[in-house]
PDB file of C-alpha atoms in Angstrom:
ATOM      1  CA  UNK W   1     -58.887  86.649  76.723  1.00  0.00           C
ATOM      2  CA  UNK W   2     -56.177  88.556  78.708  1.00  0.00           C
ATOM      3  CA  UNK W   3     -53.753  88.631  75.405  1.00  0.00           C
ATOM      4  CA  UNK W   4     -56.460  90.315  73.516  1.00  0.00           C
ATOM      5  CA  UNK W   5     -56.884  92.789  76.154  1.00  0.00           C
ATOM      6  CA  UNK W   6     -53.263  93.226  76.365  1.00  0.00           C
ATOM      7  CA  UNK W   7     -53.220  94.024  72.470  1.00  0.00           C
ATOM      8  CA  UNK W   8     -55.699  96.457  72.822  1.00  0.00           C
ATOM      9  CA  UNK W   9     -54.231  98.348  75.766  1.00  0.00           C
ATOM     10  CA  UNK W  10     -52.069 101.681  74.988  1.00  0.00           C
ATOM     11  CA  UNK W  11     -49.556 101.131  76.909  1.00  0.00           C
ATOM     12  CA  UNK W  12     -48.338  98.085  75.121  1.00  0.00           C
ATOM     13  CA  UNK W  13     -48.772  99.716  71.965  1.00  0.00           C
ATOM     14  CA  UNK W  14     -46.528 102.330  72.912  1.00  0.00           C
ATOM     15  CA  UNK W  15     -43.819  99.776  74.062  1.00  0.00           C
ATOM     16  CA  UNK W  16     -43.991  97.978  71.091  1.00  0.00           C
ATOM     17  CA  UNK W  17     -43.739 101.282  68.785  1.00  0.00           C
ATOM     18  CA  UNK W  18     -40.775 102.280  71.561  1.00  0.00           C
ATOM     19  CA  UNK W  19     -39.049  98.589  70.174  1.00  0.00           C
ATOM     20  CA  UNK W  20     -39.704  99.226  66.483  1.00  0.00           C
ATOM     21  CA  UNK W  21     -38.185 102.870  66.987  1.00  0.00           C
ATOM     22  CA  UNK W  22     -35.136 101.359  68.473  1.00  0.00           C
ATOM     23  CA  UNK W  23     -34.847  98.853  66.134  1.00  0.00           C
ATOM     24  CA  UNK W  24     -35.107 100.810  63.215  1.00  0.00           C
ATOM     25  CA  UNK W  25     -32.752 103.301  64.957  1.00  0.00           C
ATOM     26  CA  UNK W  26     -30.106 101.162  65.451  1.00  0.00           C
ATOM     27  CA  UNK W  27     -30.033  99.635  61.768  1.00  0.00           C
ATOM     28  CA  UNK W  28     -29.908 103.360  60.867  1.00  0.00           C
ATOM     29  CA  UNK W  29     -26.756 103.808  62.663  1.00  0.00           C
ATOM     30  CA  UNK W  30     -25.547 100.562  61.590  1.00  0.00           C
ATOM     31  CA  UNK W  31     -26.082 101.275  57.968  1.00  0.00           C
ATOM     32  CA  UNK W  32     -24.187 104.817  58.077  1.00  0.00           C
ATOM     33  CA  UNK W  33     -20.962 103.032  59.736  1.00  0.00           C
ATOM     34  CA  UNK W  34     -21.160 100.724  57.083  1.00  0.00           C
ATOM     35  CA  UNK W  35     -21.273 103.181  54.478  1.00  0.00           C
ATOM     36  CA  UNK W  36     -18.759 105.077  56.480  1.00  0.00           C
ATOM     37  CA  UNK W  37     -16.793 102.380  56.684  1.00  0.00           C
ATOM     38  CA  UNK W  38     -17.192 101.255  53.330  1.00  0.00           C
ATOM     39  CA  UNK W  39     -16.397 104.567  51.506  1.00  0.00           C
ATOM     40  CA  UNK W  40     -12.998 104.540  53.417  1.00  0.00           C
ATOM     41  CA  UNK W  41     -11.724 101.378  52.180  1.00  0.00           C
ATOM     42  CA  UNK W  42     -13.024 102.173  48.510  1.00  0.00           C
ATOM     43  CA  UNK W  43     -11.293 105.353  48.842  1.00  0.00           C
ATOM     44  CA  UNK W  44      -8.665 103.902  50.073  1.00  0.00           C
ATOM     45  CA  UNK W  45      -8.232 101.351  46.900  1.00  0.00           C
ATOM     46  CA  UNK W  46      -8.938 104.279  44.489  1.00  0.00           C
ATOM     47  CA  UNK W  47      -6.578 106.897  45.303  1.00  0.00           C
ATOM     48  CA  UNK W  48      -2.834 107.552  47.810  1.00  0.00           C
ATOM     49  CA  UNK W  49      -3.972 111.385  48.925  1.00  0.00           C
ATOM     50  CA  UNK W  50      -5.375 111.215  52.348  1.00  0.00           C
ATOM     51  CA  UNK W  51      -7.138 114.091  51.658  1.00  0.00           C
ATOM     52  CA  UNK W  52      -9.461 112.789  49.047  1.00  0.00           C
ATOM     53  CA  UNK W  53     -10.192 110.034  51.513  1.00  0.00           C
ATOM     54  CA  UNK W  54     -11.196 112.225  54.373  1.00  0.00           C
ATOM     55  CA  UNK W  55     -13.100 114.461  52.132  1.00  0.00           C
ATOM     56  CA  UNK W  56     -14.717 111.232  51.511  1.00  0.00           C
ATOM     57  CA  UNK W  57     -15.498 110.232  54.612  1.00  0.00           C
ATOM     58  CA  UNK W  58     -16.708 113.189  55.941  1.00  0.00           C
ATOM     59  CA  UNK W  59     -18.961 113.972  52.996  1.00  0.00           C
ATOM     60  CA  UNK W  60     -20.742 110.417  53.660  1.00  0.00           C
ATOM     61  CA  UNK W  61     -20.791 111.308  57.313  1.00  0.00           C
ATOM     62  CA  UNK W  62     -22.108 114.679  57.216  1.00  0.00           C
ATOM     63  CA  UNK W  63     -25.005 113.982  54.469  1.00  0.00           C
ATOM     64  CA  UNK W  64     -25.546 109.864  54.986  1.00  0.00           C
ATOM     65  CA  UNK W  65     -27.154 108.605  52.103  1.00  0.00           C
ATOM     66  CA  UNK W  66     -27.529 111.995  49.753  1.00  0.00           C
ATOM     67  CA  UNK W  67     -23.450 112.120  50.420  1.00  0.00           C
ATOM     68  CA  UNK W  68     -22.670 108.520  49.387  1.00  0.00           C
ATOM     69  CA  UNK W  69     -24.381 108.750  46.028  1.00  0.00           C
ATOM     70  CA  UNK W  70     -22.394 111.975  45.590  1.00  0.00           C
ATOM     71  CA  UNK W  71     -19.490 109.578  46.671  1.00  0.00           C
ATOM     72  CA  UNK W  72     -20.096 107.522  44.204  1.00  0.00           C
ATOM     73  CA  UNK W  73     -20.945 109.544  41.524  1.00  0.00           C
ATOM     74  CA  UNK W  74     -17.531 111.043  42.200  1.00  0.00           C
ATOM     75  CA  UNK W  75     -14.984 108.697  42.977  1.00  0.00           C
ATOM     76  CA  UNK W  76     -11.954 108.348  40.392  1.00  0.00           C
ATOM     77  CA  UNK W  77     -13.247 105.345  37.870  1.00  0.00           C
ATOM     78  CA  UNK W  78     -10.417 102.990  38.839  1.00  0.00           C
ATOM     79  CA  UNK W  79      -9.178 101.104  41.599  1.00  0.00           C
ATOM     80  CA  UNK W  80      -5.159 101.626  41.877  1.00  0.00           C
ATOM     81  CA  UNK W  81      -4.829  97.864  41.525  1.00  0.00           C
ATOM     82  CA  UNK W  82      -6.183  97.816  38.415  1.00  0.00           C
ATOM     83  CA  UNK W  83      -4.572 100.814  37.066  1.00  0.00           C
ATOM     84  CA  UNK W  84      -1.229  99.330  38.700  1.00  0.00           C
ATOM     85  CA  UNK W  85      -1.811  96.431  36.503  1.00  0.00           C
ATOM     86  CA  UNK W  86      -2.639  98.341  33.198  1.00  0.00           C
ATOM     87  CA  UNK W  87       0.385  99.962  33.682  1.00  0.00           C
ATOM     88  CA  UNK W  88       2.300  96.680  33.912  1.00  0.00           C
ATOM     89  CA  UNK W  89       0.437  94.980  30.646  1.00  0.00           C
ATOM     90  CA  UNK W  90       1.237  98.176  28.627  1.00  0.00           C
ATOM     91  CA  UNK W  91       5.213  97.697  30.119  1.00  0.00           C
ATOM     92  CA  UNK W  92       5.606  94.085  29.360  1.00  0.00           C
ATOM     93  CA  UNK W  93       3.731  95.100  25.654  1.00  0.00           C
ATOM     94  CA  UNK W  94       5.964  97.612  25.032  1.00  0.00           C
ATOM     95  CA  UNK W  95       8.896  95.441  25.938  1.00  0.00           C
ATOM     96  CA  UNK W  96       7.531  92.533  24.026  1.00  0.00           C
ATOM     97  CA  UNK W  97       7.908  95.042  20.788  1.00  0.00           C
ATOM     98  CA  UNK W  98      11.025  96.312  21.635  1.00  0.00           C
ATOM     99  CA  UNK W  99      12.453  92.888  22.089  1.00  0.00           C
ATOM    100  CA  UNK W 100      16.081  92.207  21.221  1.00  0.00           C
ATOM    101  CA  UNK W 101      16.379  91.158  17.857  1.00  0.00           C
ATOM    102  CA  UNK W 102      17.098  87.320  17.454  1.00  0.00           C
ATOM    103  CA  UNK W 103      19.139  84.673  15.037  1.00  0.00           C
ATOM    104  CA  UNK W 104      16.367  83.296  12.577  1.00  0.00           C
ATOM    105  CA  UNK W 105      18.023  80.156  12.594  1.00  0.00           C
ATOM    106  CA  UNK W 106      18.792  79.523  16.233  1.00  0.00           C
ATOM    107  CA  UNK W 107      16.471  81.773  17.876  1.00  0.00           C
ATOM    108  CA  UNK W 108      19.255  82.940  20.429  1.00  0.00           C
ATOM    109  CA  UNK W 109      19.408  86.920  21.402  1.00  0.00           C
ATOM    110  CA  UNK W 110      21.880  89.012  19.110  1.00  0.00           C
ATOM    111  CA  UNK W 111      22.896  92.154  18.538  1.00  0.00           C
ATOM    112  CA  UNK W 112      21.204  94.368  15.786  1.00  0.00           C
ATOM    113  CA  UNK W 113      24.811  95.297  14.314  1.00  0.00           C
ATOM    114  CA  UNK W 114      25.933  91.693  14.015  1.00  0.00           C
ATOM    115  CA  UNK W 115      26.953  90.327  10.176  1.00  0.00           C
ATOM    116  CA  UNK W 116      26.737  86.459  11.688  1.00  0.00           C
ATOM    117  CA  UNK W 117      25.192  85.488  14.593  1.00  0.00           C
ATOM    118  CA  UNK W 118      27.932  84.046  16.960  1.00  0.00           C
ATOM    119  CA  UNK W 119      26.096  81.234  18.055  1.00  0.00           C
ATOM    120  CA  UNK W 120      25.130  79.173  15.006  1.00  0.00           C
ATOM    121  CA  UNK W 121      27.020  81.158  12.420  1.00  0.00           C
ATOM    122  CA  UNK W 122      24.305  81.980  10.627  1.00  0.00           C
ATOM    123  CA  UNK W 123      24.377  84.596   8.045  1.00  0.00           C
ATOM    124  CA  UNK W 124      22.481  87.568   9.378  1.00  0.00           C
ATOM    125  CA  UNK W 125      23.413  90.552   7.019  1.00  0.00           C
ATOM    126  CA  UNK W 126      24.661  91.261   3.661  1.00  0.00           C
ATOM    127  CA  UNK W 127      26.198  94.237   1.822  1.00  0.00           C
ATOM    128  CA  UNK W 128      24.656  95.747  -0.555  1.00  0.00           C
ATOM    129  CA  UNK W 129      26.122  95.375  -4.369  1.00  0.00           C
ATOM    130  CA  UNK W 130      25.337  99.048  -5.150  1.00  0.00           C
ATOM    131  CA  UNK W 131      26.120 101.146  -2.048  1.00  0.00           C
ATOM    132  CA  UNK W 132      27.858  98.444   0.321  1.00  0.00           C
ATOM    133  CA  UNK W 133      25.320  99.249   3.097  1.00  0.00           C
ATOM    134  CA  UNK W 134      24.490  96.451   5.699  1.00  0.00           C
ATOM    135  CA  UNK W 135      21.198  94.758   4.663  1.00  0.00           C
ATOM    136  CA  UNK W 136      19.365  91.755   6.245  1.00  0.00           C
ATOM    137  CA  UNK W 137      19.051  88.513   5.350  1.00  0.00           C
ATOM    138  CA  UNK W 138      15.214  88.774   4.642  1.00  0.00           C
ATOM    139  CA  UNK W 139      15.376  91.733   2.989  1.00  0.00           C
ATOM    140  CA  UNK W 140      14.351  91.713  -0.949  1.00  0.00           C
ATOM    141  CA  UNK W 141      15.726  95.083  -1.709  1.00  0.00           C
ATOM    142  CA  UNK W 142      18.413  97.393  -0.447  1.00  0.00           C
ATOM    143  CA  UNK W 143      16.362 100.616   1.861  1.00  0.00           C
ATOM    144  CA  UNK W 144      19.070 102.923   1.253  1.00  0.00           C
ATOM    145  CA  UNK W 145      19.278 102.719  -3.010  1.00  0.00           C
ATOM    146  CA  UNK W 146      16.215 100.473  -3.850  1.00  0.00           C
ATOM    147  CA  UNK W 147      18.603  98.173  -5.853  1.00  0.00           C
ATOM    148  CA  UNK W 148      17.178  94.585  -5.735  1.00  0.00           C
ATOM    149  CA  UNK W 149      18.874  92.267  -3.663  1.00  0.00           C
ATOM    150  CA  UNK W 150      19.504  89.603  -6.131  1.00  0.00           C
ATOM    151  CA  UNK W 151      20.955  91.631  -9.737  1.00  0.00           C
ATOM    152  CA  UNK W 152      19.580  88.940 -11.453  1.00  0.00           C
ATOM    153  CA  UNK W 153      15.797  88.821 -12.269  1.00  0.00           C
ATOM    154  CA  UNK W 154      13.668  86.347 -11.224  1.00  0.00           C
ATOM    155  CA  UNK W 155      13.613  84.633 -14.564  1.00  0.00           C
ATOM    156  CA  UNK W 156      17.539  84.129 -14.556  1.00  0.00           C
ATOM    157  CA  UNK W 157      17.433  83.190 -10.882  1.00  0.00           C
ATOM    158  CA  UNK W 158      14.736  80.165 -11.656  1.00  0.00           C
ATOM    159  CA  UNK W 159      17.103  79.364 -14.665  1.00  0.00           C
ATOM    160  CA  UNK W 160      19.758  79.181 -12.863  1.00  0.00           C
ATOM    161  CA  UNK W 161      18.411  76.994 -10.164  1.00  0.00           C
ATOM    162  CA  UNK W 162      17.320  74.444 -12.807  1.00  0.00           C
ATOM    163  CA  UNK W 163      20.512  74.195 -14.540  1.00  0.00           C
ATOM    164  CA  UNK W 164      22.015  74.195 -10.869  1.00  0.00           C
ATOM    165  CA  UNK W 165      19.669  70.789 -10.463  1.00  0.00           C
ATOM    166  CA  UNK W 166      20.810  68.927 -14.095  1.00  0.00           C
ATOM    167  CA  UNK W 167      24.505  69.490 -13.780  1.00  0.00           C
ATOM    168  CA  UNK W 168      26.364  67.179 -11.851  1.00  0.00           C
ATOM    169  CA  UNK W 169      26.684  66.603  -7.970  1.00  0.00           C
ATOM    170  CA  UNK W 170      30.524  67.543  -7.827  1.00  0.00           C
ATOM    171  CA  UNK W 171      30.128  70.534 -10.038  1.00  0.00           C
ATOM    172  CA  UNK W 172      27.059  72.160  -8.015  1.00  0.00           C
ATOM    173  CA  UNK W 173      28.912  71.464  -4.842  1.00  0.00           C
ATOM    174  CA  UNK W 174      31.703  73.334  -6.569  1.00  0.00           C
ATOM    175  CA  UNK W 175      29.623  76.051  -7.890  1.00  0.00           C
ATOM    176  CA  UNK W 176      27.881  76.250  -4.056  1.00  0.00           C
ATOM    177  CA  UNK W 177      31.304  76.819  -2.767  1.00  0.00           C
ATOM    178  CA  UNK W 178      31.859  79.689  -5.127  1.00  0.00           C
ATOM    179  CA  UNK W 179      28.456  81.235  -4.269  1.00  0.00           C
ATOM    180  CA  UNK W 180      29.284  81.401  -0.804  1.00  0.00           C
ATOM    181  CA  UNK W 181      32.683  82.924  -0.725  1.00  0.00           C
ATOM    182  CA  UNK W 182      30.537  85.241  -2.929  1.00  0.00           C
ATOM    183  CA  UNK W 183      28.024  85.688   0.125  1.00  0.00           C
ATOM    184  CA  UNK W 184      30.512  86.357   2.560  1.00  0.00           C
ATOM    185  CA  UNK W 185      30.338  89.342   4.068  1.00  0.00           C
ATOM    186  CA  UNK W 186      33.244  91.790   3.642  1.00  0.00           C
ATOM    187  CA  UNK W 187      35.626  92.543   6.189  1.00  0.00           C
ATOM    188  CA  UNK W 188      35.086  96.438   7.887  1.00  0.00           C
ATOM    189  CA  UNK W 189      38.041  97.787   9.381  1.00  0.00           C
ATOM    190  CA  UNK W 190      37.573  99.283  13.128  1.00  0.00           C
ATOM    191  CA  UNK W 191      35.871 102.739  12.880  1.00  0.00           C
ATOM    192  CA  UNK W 192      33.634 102.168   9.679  1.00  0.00           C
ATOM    193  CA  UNK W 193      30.386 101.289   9.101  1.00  0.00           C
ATOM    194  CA  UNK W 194      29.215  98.475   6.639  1.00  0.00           C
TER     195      UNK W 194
END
């Protein structure tokens, strides 16, 4: 009967509204130096001027919760992390495209004025029949005059591959030979351009 009574009585009412108060007072306070706290360190990730970051802090500390939404409505988009790694992906992209240009054949690093590549000796430019202008291998046509790499038509180049398969072994080795003196490329003296 005495706890009922004690319910009912004011003056534990008032110490119990007294707790509640302080309660709810401290997790008040608690909450705004963890929104403080909080909008420092996010400030912190999102920009270098200590300016902006004290502006930051003080607006959350000077308005509490109407101030953090304005925080937040505010604050630059991206962390400096992840704009720090952007920055990086679109570096190693752009250095991916501007990569060195390579042999075909043995995939080594070479420069973009070599004829052969030094490595393998494979044959990485040609000059061109009609204005003697350095061409690549994979090239069809010359960029410079338009004429086509091969003179010969396709027609005459499948008809000479087949009669290059029914003559004999010694005389297509022979012929080969020929060819590739043919393929060569010439020799530039010091100073000129192919």
């Amino acid at each position: 009967m005495l706890t009922i009574l004690a319910i009912t009585d004011g003056q534990s009412w008032a110490k119990a509204l007294t707790i509640v108060g302080i309660g709810l007072a401290a997790y008040a306070l608690i909450l705004v130096v963890a929104m403080l706290l909080w909008t420092y360190h996010d400030a912190r990730s999102r920009t270098a001027n200590t300016a902006i970051q004290a502006g930051s802090v003080l607006l959350v500390a000077i308005f509490n919760l109407p101030g953090f939404l304005l925080y937040l409505a505010l604050r630059p988009p991206e962390a400096l992390v992840d704009k720090y790694g952007r920055e990086l992906e679109a570096e190693a992209f752009m250095r991916e495209i501007q990569k060195p240009e390579s042999c075909p054949d043995c995939m080594r690093s070479v420069d973009s004025n070599f004829v052969a590549c030094p490595y393998c000796r494979a044959t990485l430019r040609t000059a061109c029949a009609d204005c003697d202008r350095s061409l690549r291998a994979h090239w069809t046509i010359c960029p410079y005059c338009t004429a086509p790499r091969d003179a010969a038509p396709w027609p005459e180049r499948a008809r000479r591959a087949s009669s290059v398969a029914s003559r004999p072994v010694a005389a297509v080795a022979a012929s080969s030979e020929a060819d590739m003196a043919q393929a060569q490329p010439r020799r530039v003296p010091a100073g000129q351009s192919v």
